Amino acid sequence: MYSHEVEQMTCVAKGANHGPAPIPQEGKWTQSKEIKDIHGLTHGVGWCAPQQGACKLTLNVKEGVIQEALVETIGCTGMTHSAAMAAEILTGKTILEALNTDLVCDAINTAMRELFLQIVYGRTQTAFSEGGLPIGAGLEDLGKGLRSVCGTMYSTVKKGPRYLEMAEGYVNRIALDENKEIVGYEFISLGKMMDSIKKGVEAGEALKKATGTYGRFAEAKTYIDPRHE
């Protein structure tokens, strides 16, 4: 349907039409015109309106369809259940469908929006990796034991800092020097410990095997439990 003004116009031939600018995708330069032209693996972070929690989303997209999804959340208990539902929803959908689907939680929806922008603009982690990454590559973010990498620290003016969770795992004890400054910590790799227990190793032995230290732990003057002291 055209307006009267447009109908009265003289036709003018359209000039050069080179199509969209090519974007880098899995080692190729692609002129993306349809959803099926989109490929790549990438990560993105989303947050909810009250910013009580955040979601890190990893998607592996092949021919426009989400083949692999890793949903990691922090800071909100309800978001963990939202992530469980989102994991069922995401795979098998095109990225356009996923963008327009309620992924249960605002933070996950926001992460999807941020990822969509990266993917369709060719800003993926695999933009220059020939052939991209195989399905399953998203799990590499979790490392051995398949647990999210979390850092949890707490501090007050009166009592100072407490390390609670590091990349290595659950912080069991903090090492302090003569000036009461932190010089190291003892950690428990919960993923390794649970793997051992599931294989039949006695719990105490599994705990011992999964325990390690960082920094000048052995040289410390005192040790404290960051959760109770």
PDB file of C-alpha atoms in Angstrom:
ATOM      1  CA  MET A   1       0.000   0.000   0.000  1.00  0.00           C
ATOM      2  CA  TYR A   2       1.541   3.306  -1.115  1.00  0.00           C
ATOM      3  CA  SER A   3       0.466   6.863  -0.317  1.00  0.00           C
ATOM      4  CA  HIS A   4      -0.891   9.095  -3.121  1.00  0.00           C
ATOM      5  CA  GLU A   5       2.314  11.191  -2.990  1.00  0.00           C
ATOM      6  CA  VAL A   6       4.527   8.175  -3.586  1.00  0.00           C
ATOM      7  CA  GLU A   7       2.297   6.879  -6.406  1.00  0.00           C
ATOM      8  CA  GLN A   8       2.757  10.183  -8.235  1.00  0.00           C
ATOM      9  CA  MET A   9       6.571  10.035  -8.043  1.00  0.00           C
ATOM     10  CA  THR A  10       8.781   9.279 -11.036  1.00  0.00           C
ATOM     11  CA  CYS A  11      10.773   6.045 -10.834  1.00  0.00           C
ATOM     12  CA  VAL A  12      14.541   6.487 -10.409  1.00  0.00           C
ATOM     13  CA  ALA A  13      16.874   3.512 -10.848  1.00  0.00           C
ATOM     14  CA  LYS A  14      18.659   2.341  -7.708  1.00  0.00           C
ATOM     15  CA  GLY A  15      22.447   2.617  -7.851  1.00  0.00           C
ATOM     16  CA  ALA A  16      25.081   0.305  -6.375  1.00  0.00           C
ATOM     17  CA  ASN A  17      23.845  -2.401  -4.047  1.00  0.00           C
ATOM     18  CA  HIS A  18      26.723  -4.273  -2.454  1.00  0.00           C
ATOM     19  CA  GLY A  19      24.678  -5.882   0.339  1.00  0.00           C
ATOM     20  CA  PRO A  20      25.685  -5.925   4.012  1.00  0.00           C
ATOM     21  CA  ALA A  21      29.282  -5.470   5.085  1.00  0.00           C
ATOM     22  CA  PRO A  22      30.898  -8.867   5.666  1.00  0.00           C
ATOM     23  CA  ILE A  23      31.508  -9.911   9.286  1.00  0.00           C
ATOM     24  CA  PRO A  24      34.234 -12.257  10.591  1.00  0.00           C
ATOM     25  CA  GLN A  25      32.781 -15.663  11.439  1.00  0.00           C
ATOM     26  CA  GLU A  26      34.718 -18.822  12.213  1.00  0.00           C
ATOM     27  CA  GLY A  27      37.612 -17.931   9.938  1.00  0.00           C
ATOM     28  CA  LYS A  28      35.484 -16.559   7.085  1.00  0.00           C
ATOM     29  CA  TRP A  29      34.085 -13.198   6.038  1.00  0.00           C
ATOM     30  CA  THR A  30      30.323 -13.617   5.733  1.00  0.00           C
ATOM     31  CA  GLN A  31      27.659 -11.347   4.288  1.00  0.00           C
ATOM     32  CA  SER A  32      24.918 -12.256   6.739  1.00  0.00           C
ATOM     33  CA  LYS A  33      21.479 -11.807   5.211  1.00  0.00           C
ATOM     34  CA  GLU A  34      19.528 -14.483   7.062  1.00  0.00           C
ATOM     35  CA  ILE A  35      19.641 -16.089  10.502  1.00  0.00           C
ATOM     36  CA  LYS A  36      21.106 -19.294   9.036  1.00  0.00           C
ATOM     37  CA  ASP A  37      24.194 -17.268   8.000  1.00  0.00           C
ATOM     38  CA  ILE A  38      25.168 -16.751  11.659  1.00  0.00           C
ATOM     39  CA  HIS A  39      27.817 -18.905  13.394  1.00  0.00           C
ATOM     40  CA  GLY A  40      30.019 -18.567  16.463  1.00  0.00           C
ATOM     41  CA  LEU A  41      30.708 -19.259  20.118  1.00  0.00           C
ATOM     42  CA  THR A  42      30.704 -16.380  22.567  1.00  0.00           C
ATOM     43  CA  HIS A  43      29.964 -15.258  26.118  1.00  0.00           C
ATOM     44  CA  GLY A  44      27.887 -12.449  27.565  1.00  0.00           C
ATOM     45  CA  VAL A  45      26.770 -11.111  30.939  1.00  0.00           C
ATOM     46  CA  GLY A  46      23.298  -9.942  31.948  1.00  0.00           C
ATOM     47  CA  TRP A  47      21.757  -8.386  35.050  1.00  0.00           C
ATOM     48  CA  CYS A  48      18.252  -7.902  36.427  1.00  0.00           C
ATOM     49  CA  ALA A  49      16.576  -4.541  37.135  1.00  0.00           C
ATOM     50  CA  PRO A  50      17.362  -4.532  40.893  1.00  0.00           C
ATOM     51  CA  GLN A  51      20.865  -5.833  40.016  1.00  0.00           C
ATOM     52  CA  GLN A  52      20.658  -8.384  42.793  1.00  0.00           C
ATOM     53  CA  GLY A  53      22.102 -11.080  40.571  1.00  0.00           C
ATOM     54  CA  ALA A  54      23.916 -11.639  37.282  1.00  0.00           C
ATOM     55  CA  CYS A  55      24.058 -14.284  34.571  1.00  0.00           C
ATOM     56  CA  LYS A  56      26.957 -15.324  32.384  1.00  0.00           C
ATOM     57  CA  LEU A  57      25.665 -17.019  29.253  1.00  0.00           C
ATOM     58  CA  THR A  58      27.776 -18.988  26.765  1.00  0.00           C
ATOM     59  CA  LEU A  59      26.242 -19.980  23.424  1.00  0.00           C
ATOM     60  CA  ASN A  60      27.611 -22.046  20.545  1.00  0.00           C
ATOM     61  CA  VAL A  61      25.667 -21.177  17.387  1.00  0.00           C
ATOM     62  CA  LYS A  62      25.825 -23.117  14.116  1.00  0.00           C
ATOM     63  CA  GLU A  63      23.787 -22.002  11.076  1.00  0.00           C
ATOM     64  CA  GLY A  64      21.755 -19.667  13.260  1.00  0.00           C
ATOM     65  CA  VAL A  65      20.669 -22.395  15.705  1.00  0.00           C
ATOM     66  CA  ILE A  66      21.865 -22.586  19.322  1.00  0.00           C
ATOM     67  CA  GLN A  67      23.545 -25.973  19.606  1.00  0.00           C
ATOM     68  CA  GLU A  68      25.093 -25.535  23.066  1.00  0.00           C
ATOM     69  CA  ALA A  69      24.266 -23.326  26.049  1.00  0.00           C
ATOM     70  CA  LEU A  70      26.008 -22.799  29.380  1.00  0.00           C
ATOM     71  CA  VAL A  71      24.034 -20.735  31.913  1.00  0.00           C
ATOM     72  CA  GLU A  72      25.887 -19.582  35.038  1.00  0.00           C
ATOM     73  CA  THR A  73      24.283 -17.371  37.685  1.00  0.00           C
ATOM     74  CA  ILE A  74      25.422 -15.616  40.844  1.00  0.00           C
ATOM     75  CA  GLY A  75      23.875 -13.613  43.658  1.00  0.00           C
ATOM     76  CA  CYS A  76      20.233 -14.737  43.469  1.00  0.00           C
ATOM     77  CA  THR A  77      18.761 -18.044  44.606  1.00  0.00           C
ATOM     78  CA  GLY A  78      15.700 -17.855  42.336  1.00  0.00           C
ATOM     79  CA  MET A  79      17.904 -17.279  39.321  1.00  0.00           C
ATOM     80  CA  THR A  80      19.366 -20.783  39.647  1.00  0.00           C
ATOM     81  CA  HIS A  81      15.922 -22.260  38.948  1.00  0.00           C
ATOM     82  CA  SER A  82      15.409 -19.796  36.104  1.00  0.00           C
ATOM     83  CA  ALA A  83      18.717 -20.985  34.643  1.00  0.00           C
ATOM     84  CA  ALA A  84      17.516 -24.603  34.780  1.00  0.00           C
ATOM     85  CA  MET A  85      14.471 -23.680  32.701  1.00  0.00           C
ATOM     86  CA  ALA A  86      16.479 -21.454  30.343  1.00  0.00           C
ATOM     87  CA  ALA A  87      18.881 -24.332  29.626  1.00  0.00           C
ATOM     88  CA  GLU A  88      15.923 -26.399  28.406  1.00  0.00           C
ATOM     89  CA  ILE A  89      14.502 -23.510  26.379  1.00  0.00           C
ATOM     90  CA  LEU A  90      17.631 -22.240  24.581  1.00  0.00           C
ATOM     91  CA  THR A  91      19.068 -25.192  22.666  1.00  0.00           C
ATOM     92  CA  GLY A  92      17.467 -25.925  19.316  1.00  0.00           C
ATOM     93  CA  LYS A  93      16.154 -22.383  18.910  1.00  0.00           C
ATOM     94  CA  THR A  94      17.471 -19.873  16.404  1.00  0.00           C
ATOM     95  CA  ILE A  95      19.132 -16.866  18.026  1.00  0.00           C
ATOM     96  CA  LEU A  96      16.204 -14.726  16.833  1.00  0.00           C
ATOM     97  CA  GLU A  97      13.721 -17.061  18.516  1.00  0.00           C
ATOM     98  CA  ALA A  98      15.806 -17.079  21.710  1.00  0.00           C
ATOM     99  CA  LEU A  99      15.996 -13.283  21.713  1.00  0.00           C
ATOM    100  CA  ASN A 100      12.195 -13.129  21.611  1.00  0.00           C
ATOM    101  CA  THR A 101      11.580 -15.914  24.134  1.00  0.00           C
ATOM    102  CA  ASP A 102      11.033 -15.350  27.850  1.00  0.00           C
ATOM    103  CA  LEU A 103      14.078 -16.964  29.431  1.00  0.00           C
ATOM    104  CA  VAL A 104      12.350 -16.766  32.836  1.00  0.00           C
ATOM    105  CA  CYS A 105      14.762 -14.312  34.465  1.00  0.00           C
ATOM    106  CA  ASP A 106      15.582 -10.714  33.531  1.00  0.00           C
ATOM    107  CA  ALA A 107      19.308 -11.290  33.948  1.00  0.00           C
ATOM    108  CA  ILE A 108      19.265 -14.240  31.513  1.00  0.00           C
ATOM    109  CA  ASN A 109      17.147 -12.271  29.038  1.00  0.00           C
ATOM    110  CA  THR A 110      19.642  -9.387  29.233  1.00  0.00           C
ATOM    111  CA  ALA A 111      22.564 -11.767  28.716  1.00  0.00           C
ATOM    112  CA  MET A 112      20.785 -13.152  25.622  1.00  0.00           C
ATOM    113  CA  ARG A 113      20.357  -9.612  24.275  1.00  0.00           C
ATOM    114  CA  GLU A 114      24.046  -8.827  24.783  1.00  0.00           C
ATOM    115  CA  LEU A 115      25.084 -12.103  23.134  1.00  0.00           C
ATOM    116  CA  PHE A 116      22.767 -11.544  20.180  1.00  0.00           C
ATOM    117  CA  LEU A 117      24.462  -8.211  19.475  1.00  0.00           C
ATOM    118  CA  GLN A 118      27.933  -9.770  19.633  1.00  0.00           C
ATOM    119  CA  ILE A 119      26.993 -12.717  17.444  1.00  0.00           C
ATOM    120  CA  VAL A 120      25.221 -10.799  14.655  1.00  0.00           C
ATOM    121  CA  TYR A 121      27.989  -8.165  14.525  1.00  0.00           C
ATOM    122  CA  GLY A 122      30.686 -10.844  14.259  1.00  0.00           C
ATOM    123  CA  ARG A 123      32.228 -10.080  17.652  1.00  0.00           C
ATOM    124  CA  THR A 124      32.347 -13.720  18.732  1.00  0.00           C
ATOM    125  CA  GLN A 125      35.195 -15.462  20.537  1.00  0.00           C
ATOM    126  CA  THR A 126      35.568 -17.642  17.418  1.00  0.00           C
ATOM    127  CA  ALA A 127      35.463 -14.856  14.810  1.00  0.00           C
ATOM    128  CA  PHE A 128      38.880 -15.821  13.434  1.00  0.00           C
ATOM    129  CA  SER A 129      38.953 -19.544  14.371  1.00  0.00           C
ATOM    130  CA  GLU A 130      38.579 -21.597  11.219  1.00  0.00           C
ATOM    131  CA  GLY A 131      35.524 -23.823  11.522  1.00  0.00           C
ATOM    132  CA  GLY A 132      34.747 -22.452  14.983  1.00  0.00           C
ATOM    133  CA  LEU A 133      34.662 -24.662  18.060  1.00  0.00           C
ATOM    134  CA  PRO A 134      33.000 -28.089  18.395  1.00  0.00           C
ATOM    135  CA  ILE A 135      29.827 -28.559  20.419  1.00  0.00           C
ATOM    136  CA  GLY A 136      31.057 -29.168  23.959  1.00  0.00           C
ATOM    137  CA  ALA A 137      33.597 -26.356  23.950  1.00  0.00           C
ATOM    138  CA  GLY A 138      31.397 -24.382  26.357  1.00  0.00           C
ATOM    139  CA  LEU A 139      32.165 -26.888  29.104  1.00  0.00           C
ATOM    140  CA  GLU A 140      35.814 -25.821  29.022  1.00  0.00           C
ATOM    141  CA  ASP A 141      34.804 -22.664  30.906  1.00  0.00           C
ATOM    142  CA  LEU A 142      34.104 -24.866  33.919  1.00  0.00           C
ATOM    143  CA  GLY A 143      37.378 -26.790  34.071  1.00  0.00           C
ATOM    144  CA  LYS A 144      37.833 -30.082  35.936  1.00  0.00           C
ATOM    145  CA  GLY A 145      34.945 -31.012  38.183  1.00  0.00           C
ATOM    146  CA  LEU A 146      32.568 -28.965  36.001  1.00  0.00           C
ATOM    147  CA  ARG A 147      31.997 -26.159  38.518  1.00  0.00           C
ATOM    148  CA  SER A 148      31.607 -22.455  37.798  1.00  0.00           C
ATOM    149  CA  VAL A 149      34.588 -20.268  38.642  1.00  0.00           C
ATOM    150  CA  CYS A 150      33.478 -18.025  41.510  1.00  0.00           C
ATOM    151  CA  GLY A 151      35.219 -15.431  43.623  1.00  0.00           C
ATOM    152  CA  THR A 152      33.555 -14.538  46.930  1.00  0.00           C
ATOM    153  CA  MET A 153      35.152 -12.039  49.306  1.00  0.00           C
ATOM    154  CA  TYR A 154      33.695 -10.233  52.308  1.00  0.00           C
ATOM    155  CA  SER A 155      35.139  -7.309  54.222  1.00  0.00           C
ATOM    156  CA  THR A 156      34.327  -4.822  57.002  1.00  0.00           C
ATOM    157  CA  VAL A 157      36.206  -1.777  58.286  1.00  0.00           C
ATOM    158  CA  LYS A 158      36.314  -3.205  61.793  1.00  0.00           C
ATOM    159  CA  LYS A 159      37.341  -6.796  61.041  1.00  0.00           C
ATOM    160  CA  GLY A 160      38.976  -6.624  57.591  1.00  0.00           C
ATOM    161  CA  PRO A 161      38.719  -8.997  54.608  1.00  0.00           C
ATOM    162  CA  ARG A 162      37.637 -12.637  54.432  1.00  0.00           C
ATOM    163  CA  TYR A 163      38.396 -14.831  51.427  1.00  0.00           C
ATOM    164  CA  LEU A 164      35.496 -17.293  51.039  1.00  0.00           C
ATOM    165  CA  GLU A 165      35.784 -18.718  47.521  1.00  0.00           C
ATOM    166  CA  MET A 166      38.620 -18.558  44.989  1.00  0.00           C
ATOM    167  CA  ALA A 167      39.189 -19.990  41.520  1.00  0.00           C
ATOM    168  CA  GLU A 168      40.787 -23.022  43.204  1.00  0.00           C
ATOM    169  CA  GLY A 169      37.681 -23.627  45.305  1.00  0.00           C
ATOM    170  CA  TYR A 170      36.233 -23.264  48.795  1.00  0.00           C
ATOM    171  CA  VAL A 171      38.580 -21.328  51.087  1.00  0.00           C
ATOM    172  CA  ASN A 172      38.957 -23.359  54.285  1.00  0.00           C
ATOM    173  CA  ARG A 173      41.543 -21.313  56.189  1.00  0.00           C
ATOM    174  CA  ILE A 174      43.243 -17.940  55.778  1.00  0.00           C
ATOM    175  CA  ALA A 175      46.923 -17.583  56.720  1.00  0.00           C
ATOM    176  CA  LEU A 176      47.946 -14.441  58.628  1.00  0.00           C
ATOM    177  CA  ASP A 177      51.452 -13.113  59.370  1.00  0.00           C
ATOM    178  CA  GLU A 178      52.623 -11.352  62.539  1.00  0.00           C
ATOM    179  CA  ASN A 179      50.940  -8.133  61.353  1.00  0.00           C
ATOM    180  CA  LYS A 180      47.596  -9.965  60.885  1.00  0.00           C
ATOM    181  CA  GLU A 181      47.903  -9.505  57.102  1.00  0.00           C
ATOM    182  CA  ILE A 182      46.755 -12.275  54.743  1.00  0.00           C
ATOM    183  CA  VAL A 183      49.714 -14.124  53.219  1.00  0.00           C
ATOM    184  CA  GLY A 184      47.982 -17.217  51.828  1.00  0.00           C
ATOM    185  CA  TYR A 185      45.039 -19.558  52.109  1.00  0.00           C
ATOM    186  CA  GLU A 186      44.056 -23.212  52.170  1.00  0.00           C
ATOM    187  CA  PHE A 187      41.422 -24.297  49.673  1.00  0.00           C
ATOM    188  CA  ILE A 188      39.286 -27.352  48.970  1.00  0.00           C
ATOM    189  CA  SER A 189      38.490 -28.215  45.367  1.00  0.00           C
ATOM    190  CA  LEU A 190      34.899 -29.361  45.879  1.00  0.00           C
ATOM    191  CA  GLY A 191      34.599 -30.716  42.343  1.00  0.00           C
ATOM    192  CA  LYS A 192      37.616 -33.004  42.800  1.00  0.00           C
ATOM    193  CA  MET A 193      36.428 -34.046  46.254  1.00  0.00           C
ATOM    194  CA  MET A 194      32.957 -35.016  45.071  1.00  0.00           C
ATOM    195  CA  ASP A 195      34.387 -36.915  42.090  1.00  0.00           C
ATOM    196  CA  SER A 196      36.547 -38.946  44.486  1.00  0.00           C
ATOM    197  CA  ILE A 197      33.663 -39.663  46.860  1.00  0.00           C
ATOM    198  CA  LYS A 198      31.484 -40.816  43.946  1.00  0.00           C
ATOM    199  CA  LYS A 199      34.272 -43.231  42.980  1.00  0.00           C
ATOM    200  CA  GLY A 200      34.146 -44.788  46.456  1.00  0.00           C
ATOM    201  CA  VAL A 201      36.988 -42.940  48.180  1.00  0.00           C
ATOM    202  CA  GLU A 202      36.294 -42.412  51.901  1.00  0.00           C
ATOM    203  CA  ALA A 203      35.126 -38.826  52.557  1.00  0.00           C
ATOM    204  CA  GLY A 204      38.024 -37.877  54.857  1.00  0.00           C
ATOM    205  CA  GLU A 205      40.592 -39.176  52.369  1.00  0.00           C
ATOM    206  CA  ALA A 206      38.828 -37.433  49.469  1.00  0.00           C
ATOM    207  CA  LEU A 207      38.885 -34.159  51.441  1.00  0.00           C
ATOM    208  CA  LYS A 208      42.603 -34.541  52.088  1.00  0.00           C
ATOM    209  CA  LYS A 209      43.363 -35.207  48.399  1.00  0.00           C
ATOM    210  CA  ALA A 210      41.325 -32.200  47.272  1.00  0.00           C
ATOM    211  CA  THR A 211      42.985 -29.771  49.719  1.00  0.00           C
ATOM    212  CA  GLY A 212      45.783 -27.435  48.637  1.00  0.00           C
ATOM    213  CA  THR A 213      47.390 -24.150  49.647  1.00  0.00           C
ATOM    214  CA  TYR A 214      48.332 -20.880  47.957  1.00  0.00           C
ATOM    215  CA  GLY A 215      50.874 -18.216  48.848  1.00  0.00           C
ATOM    216  CA  ARG A 216      53.066 -18.324  51.977  1.00  0.00           C
ATOM    217  CA  PHE A 217      50.570 -20.505  53.811  1.00  0.00           C
ATOM    218  CA  ALA A 218      53.180 -22.614  55.624  1.00  0.00           C
ATOM    219  CA  GLU A 219      55.024 -19.545  56.960  1.00  0.00           C
ATOM    220  CA  ALA A 220      51.987 -17.970  58.629  1.00  0.00           C
ATOM    221  CA  LYS A 221      51.836 -17.039  62.313  1.00  0.00           C
ATOM    222  CA  THR A 222      48.138 -17.837  62.679  1.00  0.00           C
ATOM    223  CA  TYR A 223      45.336 -19.432  60.715  1.00  0.00           C
ATOM    224  CA  ILE A 224      41.638 -18.525  60.851  1.00  0.00           C
ATOM    225  CA  ASP A 225      38.407 -19.993  59.506  1.00  0.00           C
ATOM    226  CA  PRO A 226      37.012 -17.098  57.419  1.00  0.00           C
ATOM    227  CA  ARG A 227      33.431 -18.204  58.050  1.00  0.00           C
ATOM    228  CA  HIS A 228      33.588 -18.461  61.846  1.00  0.00           C
ATOM    229  CA  GLU A 229      36.492 -16.359  63.140  1.00  0.00           C
TER     230      GLU A 229
END
